[in-house]
CSV table of C-alpha atoms in Angstrom, one decimal:
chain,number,residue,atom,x,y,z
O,1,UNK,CA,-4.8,-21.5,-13.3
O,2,UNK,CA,-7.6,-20.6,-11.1
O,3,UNK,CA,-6.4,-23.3,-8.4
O,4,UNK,CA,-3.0,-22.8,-8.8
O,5,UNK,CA,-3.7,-18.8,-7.6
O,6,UNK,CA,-6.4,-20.3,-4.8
O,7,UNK,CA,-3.2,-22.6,-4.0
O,8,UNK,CA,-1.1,-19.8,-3.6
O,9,UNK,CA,-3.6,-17.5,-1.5
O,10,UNK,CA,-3.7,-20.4,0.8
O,11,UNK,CA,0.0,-21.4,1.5
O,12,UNK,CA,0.9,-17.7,1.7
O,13,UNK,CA,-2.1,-17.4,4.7
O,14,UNK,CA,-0.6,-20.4,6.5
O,15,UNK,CA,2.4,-18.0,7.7
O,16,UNK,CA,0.5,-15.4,7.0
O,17,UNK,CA,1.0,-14.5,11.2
O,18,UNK,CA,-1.2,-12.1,13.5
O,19,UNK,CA,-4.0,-10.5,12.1
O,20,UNK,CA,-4.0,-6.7,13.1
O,21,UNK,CA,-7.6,-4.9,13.1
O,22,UNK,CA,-8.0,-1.2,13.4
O,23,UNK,CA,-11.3,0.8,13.9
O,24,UNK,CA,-12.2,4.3,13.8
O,25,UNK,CA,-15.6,6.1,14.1
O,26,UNK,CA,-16.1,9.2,11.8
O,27,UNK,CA,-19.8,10.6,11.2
O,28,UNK,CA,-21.6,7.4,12.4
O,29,UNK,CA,-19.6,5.2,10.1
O,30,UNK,CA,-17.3,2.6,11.6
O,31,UNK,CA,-14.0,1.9,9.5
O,32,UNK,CA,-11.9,-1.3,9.7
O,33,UNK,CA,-8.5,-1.9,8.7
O,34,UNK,CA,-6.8,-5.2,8.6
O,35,UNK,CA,-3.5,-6.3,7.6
O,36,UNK,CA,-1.3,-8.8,8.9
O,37,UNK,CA,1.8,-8.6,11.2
O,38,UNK,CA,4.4,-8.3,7.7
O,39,UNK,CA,2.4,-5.7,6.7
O,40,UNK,CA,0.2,-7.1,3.7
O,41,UNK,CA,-3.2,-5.8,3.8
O,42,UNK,CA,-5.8,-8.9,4.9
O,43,UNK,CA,-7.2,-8.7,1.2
O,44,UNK,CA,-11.3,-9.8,1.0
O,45,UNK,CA,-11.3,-11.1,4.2
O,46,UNK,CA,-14.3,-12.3,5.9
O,47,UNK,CA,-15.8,-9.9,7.8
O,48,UNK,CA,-18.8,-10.4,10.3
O,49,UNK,CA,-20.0,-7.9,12.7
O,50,UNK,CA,-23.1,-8.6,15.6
O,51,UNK,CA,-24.9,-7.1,17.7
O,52,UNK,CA,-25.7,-9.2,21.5
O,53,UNK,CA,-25.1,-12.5,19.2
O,54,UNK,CA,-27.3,-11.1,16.4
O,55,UNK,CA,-25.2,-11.2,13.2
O,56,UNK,CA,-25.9,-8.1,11.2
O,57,UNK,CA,-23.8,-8.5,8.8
O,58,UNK,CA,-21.4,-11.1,7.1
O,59,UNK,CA,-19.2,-9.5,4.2
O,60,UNK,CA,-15.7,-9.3,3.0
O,61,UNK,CA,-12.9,-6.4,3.8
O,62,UNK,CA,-11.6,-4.8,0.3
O,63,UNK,CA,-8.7,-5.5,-1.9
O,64,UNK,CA,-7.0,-2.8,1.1
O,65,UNK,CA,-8.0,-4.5,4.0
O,66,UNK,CA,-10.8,-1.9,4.7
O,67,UNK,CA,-14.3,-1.9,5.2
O,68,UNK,CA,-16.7,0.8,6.3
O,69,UNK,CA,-20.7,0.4,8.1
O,70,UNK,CA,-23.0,2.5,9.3
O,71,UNK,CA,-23.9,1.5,12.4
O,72,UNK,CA,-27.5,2.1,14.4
O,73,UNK,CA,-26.3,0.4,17.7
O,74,UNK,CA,-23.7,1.5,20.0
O,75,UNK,CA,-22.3,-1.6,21.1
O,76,UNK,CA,-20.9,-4.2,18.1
O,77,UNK,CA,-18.7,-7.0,18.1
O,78,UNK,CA,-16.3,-7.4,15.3
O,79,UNK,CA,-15.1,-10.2,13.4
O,80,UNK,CA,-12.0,-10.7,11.0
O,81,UNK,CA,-11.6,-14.1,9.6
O,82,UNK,CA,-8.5,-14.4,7.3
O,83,UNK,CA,-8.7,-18.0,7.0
O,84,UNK,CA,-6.6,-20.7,8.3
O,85,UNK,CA,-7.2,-20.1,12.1
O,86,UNK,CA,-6.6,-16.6,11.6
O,87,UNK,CA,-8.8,-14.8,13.5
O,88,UNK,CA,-9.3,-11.6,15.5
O,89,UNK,CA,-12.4,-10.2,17.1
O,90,UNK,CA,-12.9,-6.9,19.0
O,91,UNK,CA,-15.9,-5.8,20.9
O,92,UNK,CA,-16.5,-2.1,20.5
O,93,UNK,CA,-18.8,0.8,22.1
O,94,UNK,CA,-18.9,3.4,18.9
O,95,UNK,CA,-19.6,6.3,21.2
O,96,UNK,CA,-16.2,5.0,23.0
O,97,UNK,CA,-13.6,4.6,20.1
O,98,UNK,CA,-11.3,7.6,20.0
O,99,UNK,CA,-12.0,9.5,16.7
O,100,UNK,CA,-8.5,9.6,14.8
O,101,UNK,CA,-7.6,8.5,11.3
O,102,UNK,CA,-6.9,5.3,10.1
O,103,UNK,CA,-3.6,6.6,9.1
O,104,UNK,CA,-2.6,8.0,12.9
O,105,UNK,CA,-3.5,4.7,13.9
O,106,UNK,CA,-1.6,2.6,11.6
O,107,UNK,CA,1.5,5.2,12.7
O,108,UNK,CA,0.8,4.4,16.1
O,109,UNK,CA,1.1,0.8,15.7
O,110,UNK,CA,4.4,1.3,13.7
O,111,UNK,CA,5.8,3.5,16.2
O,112,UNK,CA,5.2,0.3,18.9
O,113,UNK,CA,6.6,-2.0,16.2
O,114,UNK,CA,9.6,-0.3,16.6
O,115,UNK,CA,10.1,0.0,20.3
O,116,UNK,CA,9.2,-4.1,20.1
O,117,UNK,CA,12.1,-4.6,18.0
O,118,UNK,CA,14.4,-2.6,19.7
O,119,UNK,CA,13.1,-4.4,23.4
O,120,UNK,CA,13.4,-7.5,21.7
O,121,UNK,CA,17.1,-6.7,20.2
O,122,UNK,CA,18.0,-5.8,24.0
O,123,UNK,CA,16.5,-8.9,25.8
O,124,UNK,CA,18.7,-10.7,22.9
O,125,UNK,CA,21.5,-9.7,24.6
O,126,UNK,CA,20.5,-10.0,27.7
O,127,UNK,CA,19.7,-13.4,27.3
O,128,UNK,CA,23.2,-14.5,25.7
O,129,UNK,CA,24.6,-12.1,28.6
O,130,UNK,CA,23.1,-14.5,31.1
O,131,UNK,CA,24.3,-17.6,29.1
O,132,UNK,CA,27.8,-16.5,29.2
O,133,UNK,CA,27.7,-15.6,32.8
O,134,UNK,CA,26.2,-19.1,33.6
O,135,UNK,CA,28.8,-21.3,31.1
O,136,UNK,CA,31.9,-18.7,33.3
O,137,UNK,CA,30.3,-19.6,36.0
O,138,UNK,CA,30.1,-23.5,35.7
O,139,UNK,CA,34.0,-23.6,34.9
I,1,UNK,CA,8.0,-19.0,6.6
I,2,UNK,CA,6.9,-18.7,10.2
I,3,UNK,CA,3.9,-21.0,10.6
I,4,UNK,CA,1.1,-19.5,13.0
I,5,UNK,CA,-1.0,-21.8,15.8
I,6,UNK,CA,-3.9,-24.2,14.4
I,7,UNK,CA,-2.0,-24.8,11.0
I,8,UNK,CA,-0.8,-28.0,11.9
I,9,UNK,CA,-2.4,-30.9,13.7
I,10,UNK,CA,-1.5,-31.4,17.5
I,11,UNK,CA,0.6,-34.6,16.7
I,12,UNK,CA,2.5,-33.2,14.2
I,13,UNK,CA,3.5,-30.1,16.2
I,14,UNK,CA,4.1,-32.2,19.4
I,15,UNK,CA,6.1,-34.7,17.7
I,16,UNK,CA,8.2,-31.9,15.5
I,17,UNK,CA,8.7,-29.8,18.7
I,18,UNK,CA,10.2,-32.6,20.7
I,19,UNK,CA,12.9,-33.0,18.1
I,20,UNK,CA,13.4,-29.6,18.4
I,21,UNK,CA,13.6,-29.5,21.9
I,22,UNK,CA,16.1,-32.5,21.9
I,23,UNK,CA,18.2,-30.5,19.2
I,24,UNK,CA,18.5,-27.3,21.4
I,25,UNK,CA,19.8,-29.0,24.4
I,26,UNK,CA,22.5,-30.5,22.5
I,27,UNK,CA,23.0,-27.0,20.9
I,28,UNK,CA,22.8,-25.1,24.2
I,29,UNK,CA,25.5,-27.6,25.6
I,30,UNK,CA,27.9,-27.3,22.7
I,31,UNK,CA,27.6,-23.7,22.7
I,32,UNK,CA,31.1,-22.1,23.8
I,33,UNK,CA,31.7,-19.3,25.8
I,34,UNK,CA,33.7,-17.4,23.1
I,35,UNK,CA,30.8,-18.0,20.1
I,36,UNK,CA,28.3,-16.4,22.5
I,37,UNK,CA,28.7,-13.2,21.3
I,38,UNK,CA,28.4,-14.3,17.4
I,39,UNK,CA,25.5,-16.6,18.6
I,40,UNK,CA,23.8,-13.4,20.0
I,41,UNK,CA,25.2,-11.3,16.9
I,42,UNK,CA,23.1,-14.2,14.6
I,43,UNK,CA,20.1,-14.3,16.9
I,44,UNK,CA,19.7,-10.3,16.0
I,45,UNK,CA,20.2,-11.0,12.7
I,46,UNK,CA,17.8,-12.9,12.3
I,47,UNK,CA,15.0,-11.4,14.2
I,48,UNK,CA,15.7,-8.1,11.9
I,49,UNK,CA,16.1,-10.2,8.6
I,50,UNK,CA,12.5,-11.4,8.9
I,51,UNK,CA,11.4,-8.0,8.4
I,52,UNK,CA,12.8,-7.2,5.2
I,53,UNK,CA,9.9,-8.3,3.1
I,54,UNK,CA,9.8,-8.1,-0.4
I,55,UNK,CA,6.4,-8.1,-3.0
I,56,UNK,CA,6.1,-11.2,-4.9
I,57,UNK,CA,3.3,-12.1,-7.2
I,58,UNK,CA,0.4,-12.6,-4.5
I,59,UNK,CA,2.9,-13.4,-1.6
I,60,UNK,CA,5.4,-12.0,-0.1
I,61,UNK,CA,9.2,-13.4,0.7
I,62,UNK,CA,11.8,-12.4,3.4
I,63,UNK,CA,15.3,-12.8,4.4
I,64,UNK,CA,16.1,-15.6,6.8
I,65,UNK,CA,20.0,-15.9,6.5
I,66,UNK,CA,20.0,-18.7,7.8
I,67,UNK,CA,23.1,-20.1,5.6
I,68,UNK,CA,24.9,-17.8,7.0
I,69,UNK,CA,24.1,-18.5,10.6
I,70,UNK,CA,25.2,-22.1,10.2
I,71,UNK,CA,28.1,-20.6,8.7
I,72,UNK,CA,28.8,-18.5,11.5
I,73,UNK,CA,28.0,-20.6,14.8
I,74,UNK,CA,27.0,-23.7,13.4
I,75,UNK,CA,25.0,-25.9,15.1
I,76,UNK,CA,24.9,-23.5,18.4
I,77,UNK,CA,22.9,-20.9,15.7
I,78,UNK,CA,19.8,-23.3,17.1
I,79,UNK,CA,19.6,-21.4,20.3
I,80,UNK,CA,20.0,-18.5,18.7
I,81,UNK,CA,17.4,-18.9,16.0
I,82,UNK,CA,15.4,-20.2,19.1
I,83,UNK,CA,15.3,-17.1,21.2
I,84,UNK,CA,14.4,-14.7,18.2
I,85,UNK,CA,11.6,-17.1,17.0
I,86,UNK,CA,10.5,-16.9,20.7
I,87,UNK,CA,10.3,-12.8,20.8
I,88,UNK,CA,8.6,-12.6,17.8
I,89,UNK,CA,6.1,-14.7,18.2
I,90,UNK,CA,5.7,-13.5,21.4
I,91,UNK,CA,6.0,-9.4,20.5
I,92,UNK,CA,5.4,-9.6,17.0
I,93,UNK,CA,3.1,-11.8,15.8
I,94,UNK,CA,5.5,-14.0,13.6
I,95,UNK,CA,4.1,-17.3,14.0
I,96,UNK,CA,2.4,-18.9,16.5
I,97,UNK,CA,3.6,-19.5,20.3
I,98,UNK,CA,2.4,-23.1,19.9
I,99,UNK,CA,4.3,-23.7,17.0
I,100,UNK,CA,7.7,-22.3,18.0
I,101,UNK,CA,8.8,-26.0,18.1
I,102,UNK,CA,8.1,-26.8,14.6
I,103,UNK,CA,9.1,-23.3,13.0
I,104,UNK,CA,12.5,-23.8,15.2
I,105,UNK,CA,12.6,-27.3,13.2
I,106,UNK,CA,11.9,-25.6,10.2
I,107,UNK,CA,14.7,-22.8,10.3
I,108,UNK,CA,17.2,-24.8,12.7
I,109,UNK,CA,17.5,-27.9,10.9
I,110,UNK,CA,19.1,-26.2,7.8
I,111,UNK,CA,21.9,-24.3,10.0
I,112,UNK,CA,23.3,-27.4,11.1
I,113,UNK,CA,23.1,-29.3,7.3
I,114,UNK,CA,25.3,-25.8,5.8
I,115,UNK,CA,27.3,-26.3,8.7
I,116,UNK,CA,28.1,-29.8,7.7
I,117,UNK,CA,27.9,-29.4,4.0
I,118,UNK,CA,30.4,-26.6,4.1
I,119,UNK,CA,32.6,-28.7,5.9
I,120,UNK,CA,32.4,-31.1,3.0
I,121,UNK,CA,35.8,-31.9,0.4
I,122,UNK,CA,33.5,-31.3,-2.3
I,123,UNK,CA,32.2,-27.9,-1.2
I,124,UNK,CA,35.5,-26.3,-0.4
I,125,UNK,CA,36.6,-27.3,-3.9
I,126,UNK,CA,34.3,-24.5,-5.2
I,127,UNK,CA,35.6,-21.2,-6.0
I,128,UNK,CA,34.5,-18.5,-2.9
I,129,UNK,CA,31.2,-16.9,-4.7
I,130,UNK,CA,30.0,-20.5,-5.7
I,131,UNK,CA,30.6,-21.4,-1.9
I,132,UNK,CA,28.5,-18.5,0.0
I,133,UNK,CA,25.9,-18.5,-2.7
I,134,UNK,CA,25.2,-22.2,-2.2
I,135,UNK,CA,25.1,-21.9,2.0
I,136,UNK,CA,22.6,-19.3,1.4
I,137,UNK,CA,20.5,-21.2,-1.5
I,138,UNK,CA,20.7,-24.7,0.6
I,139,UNK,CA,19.4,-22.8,3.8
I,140,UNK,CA,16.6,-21.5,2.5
I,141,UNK,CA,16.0,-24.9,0.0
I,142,UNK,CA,15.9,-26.8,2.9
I,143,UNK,CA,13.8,-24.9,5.5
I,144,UNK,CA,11.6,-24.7,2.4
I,145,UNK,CA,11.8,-28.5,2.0
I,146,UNK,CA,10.6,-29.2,5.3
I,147,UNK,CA,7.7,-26.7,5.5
I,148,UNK,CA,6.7,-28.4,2.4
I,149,UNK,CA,6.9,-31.9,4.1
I,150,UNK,CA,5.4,-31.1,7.3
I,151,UNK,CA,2.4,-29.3,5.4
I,152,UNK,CA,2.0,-32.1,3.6
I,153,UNK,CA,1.7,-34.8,6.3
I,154,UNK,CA,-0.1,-32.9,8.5
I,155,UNK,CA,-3.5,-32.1,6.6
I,156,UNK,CA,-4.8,-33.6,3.2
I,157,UNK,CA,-6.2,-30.1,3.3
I,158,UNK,CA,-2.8,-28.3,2.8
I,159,UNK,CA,-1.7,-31.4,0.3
I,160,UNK,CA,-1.9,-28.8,-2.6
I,161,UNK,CA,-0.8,-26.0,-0.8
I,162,UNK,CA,2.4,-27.5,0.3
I,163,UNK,CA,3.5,-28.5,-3.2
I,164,UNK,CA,3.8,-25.0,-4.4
I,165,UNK,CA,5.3,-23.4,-1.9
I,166,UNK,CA,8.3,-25.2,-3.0
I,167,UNK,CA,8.4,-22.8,-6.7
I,168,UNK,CA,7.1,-19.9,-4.5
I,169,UNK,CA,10.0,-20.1,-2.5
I,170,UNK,CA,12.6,-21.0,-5.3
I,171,UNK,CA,12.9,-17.1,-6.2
I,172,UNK,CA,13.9,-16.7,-2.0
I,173,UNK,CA,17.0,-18.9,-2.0
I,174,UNK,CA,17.9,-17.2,-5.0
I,175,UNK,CA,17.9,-13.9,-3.4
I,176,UNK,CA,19.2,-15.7,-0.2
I,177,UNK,CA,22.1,-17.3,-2.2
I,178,UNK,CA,22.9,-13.7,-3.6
I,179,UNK,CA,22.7,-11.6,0.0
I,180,UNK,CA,24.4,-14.3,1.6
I,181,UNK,CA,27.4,-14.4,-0.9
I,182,UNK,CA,28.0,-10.3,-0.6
I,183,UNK,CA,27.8,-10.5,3.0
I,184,UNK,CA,30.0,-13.9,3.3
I,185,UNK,CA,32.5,-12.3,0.8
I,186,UNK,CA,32.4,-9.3,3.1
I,187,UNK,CA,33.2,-11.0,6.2
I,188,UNK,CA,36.3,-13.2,4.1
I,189,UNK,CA,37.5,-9.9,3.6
I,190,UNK,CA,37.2,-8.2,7.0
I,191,UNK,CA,37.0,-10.8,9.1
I,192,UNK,CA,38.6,-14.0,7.6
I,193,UNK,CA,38.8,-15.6,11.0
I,194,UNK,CA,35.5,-15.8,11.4
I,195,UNK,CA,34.8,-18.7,8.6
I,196,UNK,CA,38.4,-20.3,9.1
I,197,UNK,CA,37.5,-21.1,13.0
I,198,UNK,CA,34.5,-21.9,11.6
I,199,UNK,CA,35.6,-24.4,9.3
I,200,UNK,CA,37.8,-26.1,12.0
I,201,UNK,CA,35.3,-26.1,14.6
């Protein structure tokens, strides 16, 4: 049973697509938020976070996606491995990371999600525009 | 059903996406001036279809449609299932830019089979529901089919993997069979031309 689940972790992360990562900084502690581009939080992923190639830590993101550290340096890199070459890594300055709420970020990224599909519905028909112009064209 | 960049071995990608390649010309080609607009109708489909998802056990499915593309534009729905796979890998993350060629594969490859199969003696013999349910199992059985076979050749890692992804998937061309039918049985009603040029085509 046990393999048959670990079986069906891993096929799901093989389309599992981009790996978003958001961080905020509230009170000294740095919270992380993964999920991946359809949306499904990147459940226990790895997470490693250094310092000037000094790992300080090497953990896993919770059953949310989330994770939170208090940091004593400034400047961190950060690591999100969700397996399967799926892998995206931010360098941050704490002091620099705009102090908003998971949540207002996650809308953010939503509202730019929606102007993508929208651009990408448009150069559709752009692009099938130009194909019909081309196939009148060649007659 | 979008697979992302380092999944697959270089050979398998290069040699999938060069079949790929060599099927879009022929599609791009055949494609008429007077199915462009239902070719660009089906690309939109499907880029918004992939981003119905729905919950299932510790995965998640979405709508792909592609019977119903092959329905629509047949062979032709390659370029359109091209250009969408394109934007959202490129704006949305949906699998990898590298692997365009071997998720084009993947969902192309069944539009043209419906296409044919629906063609078929055998197939038109079935009553209307039977008909637009099966397109829209079969599409999704067979992009399934060969996610599961290129997984399977490409790493002994995914060997496991690959062979469940099959009963993972069964409950999507279920769902596929059923959206498909309302929306084919729609379409009958609305726009019966549609599927009768189809047919002749």
């Amino acid at each position: 049973m046990r393999s048959l689940i670990l079986a069906l972790l891993l096929s799901n992360s093989l389309w599992a697509h981009k790996i978003n990562l958001f961080i905020t900084h509230d009170k000294n502690e740095l919270q992380l938020f993964s999920y991946f581009a359809s949306g499904a939080p990147c459940k226990e992923c790895k997470v490693i976070i250094k310092h000037n190639d000094e790992t300080l830590l090497e953990g896993n993101l919770d059953k949310e996606g989330k994770f939170s550290y208090v940091s004593v340096y400034d400047k961190l890199m950060i690591i999100i491995d969700g397996s399967s070459g799926h892998l995206v890594q931010k360098e941050v300055t704490l002091t620099q990371i705009p102090e908003k709420s998971l949540e207002k970020l996650v809308e953010e990224e939503e509202e730019g999600n929606i102007f993508k599909i929208f651009l990408s519905l448009g150069l559709i028909g752009l692009f099938f525009y130009g194909v019909k112009r081309f196939k009148s064209r060649a007659k | 059903m979008h697979i992302a960049d380092g999944v697959l071995t270089l050979e398998a990608t290069l040699i999938v996406s060069i079949v790929s390649a060599g099927i879009l010309y022929v599609g791009m080609k055949r494609l008429k001036e007077e199915h462009i607009a239902i070719a660009a109708v089906c690309s939109a489909l499907f880029f918004v279809a992939s981003f119905i998802h729905i919950p299932f056990g510790v995965t998640q499915i979405h709508l792909m449609l592609l019977g119903v593309i092959g329905l629509l534009v047949g062979l032709s729905g390659f370029v359109s299932i091209a250009i969408a796979l394109i934007l959202q890998a490129l704006l949305m993350g949906y699998g990898g830019i590298a692997s365009i060629g071997v998720n084009l594969f993947i969902m192309g490859v069944p539009i043209v089979l419906v296409h044919w199969l629906y063609k078929t003696a055998l197939f038109q013999r079935l009553n209307d529901k039977v008909q637009f349910f099966l397109v829209g199992f079969i599409g999704t059985f067979f992009a399934t089919l060969f996610l599961t076979v290129i997984l399977y050749f490409s790493k002994a890692e995914y060997e496991t993997a690959a062979m469940t992804i099959l009963g993972v998937n069964s409950i999507t061309m279920i769902i596929e069979g059923i959206v498909s039918m309302f929306l084919l049985l729609f379409i009958k009603k609305t726009y019966p031309k549609l599927l009768r040029r189809n047919l002749h085509a």
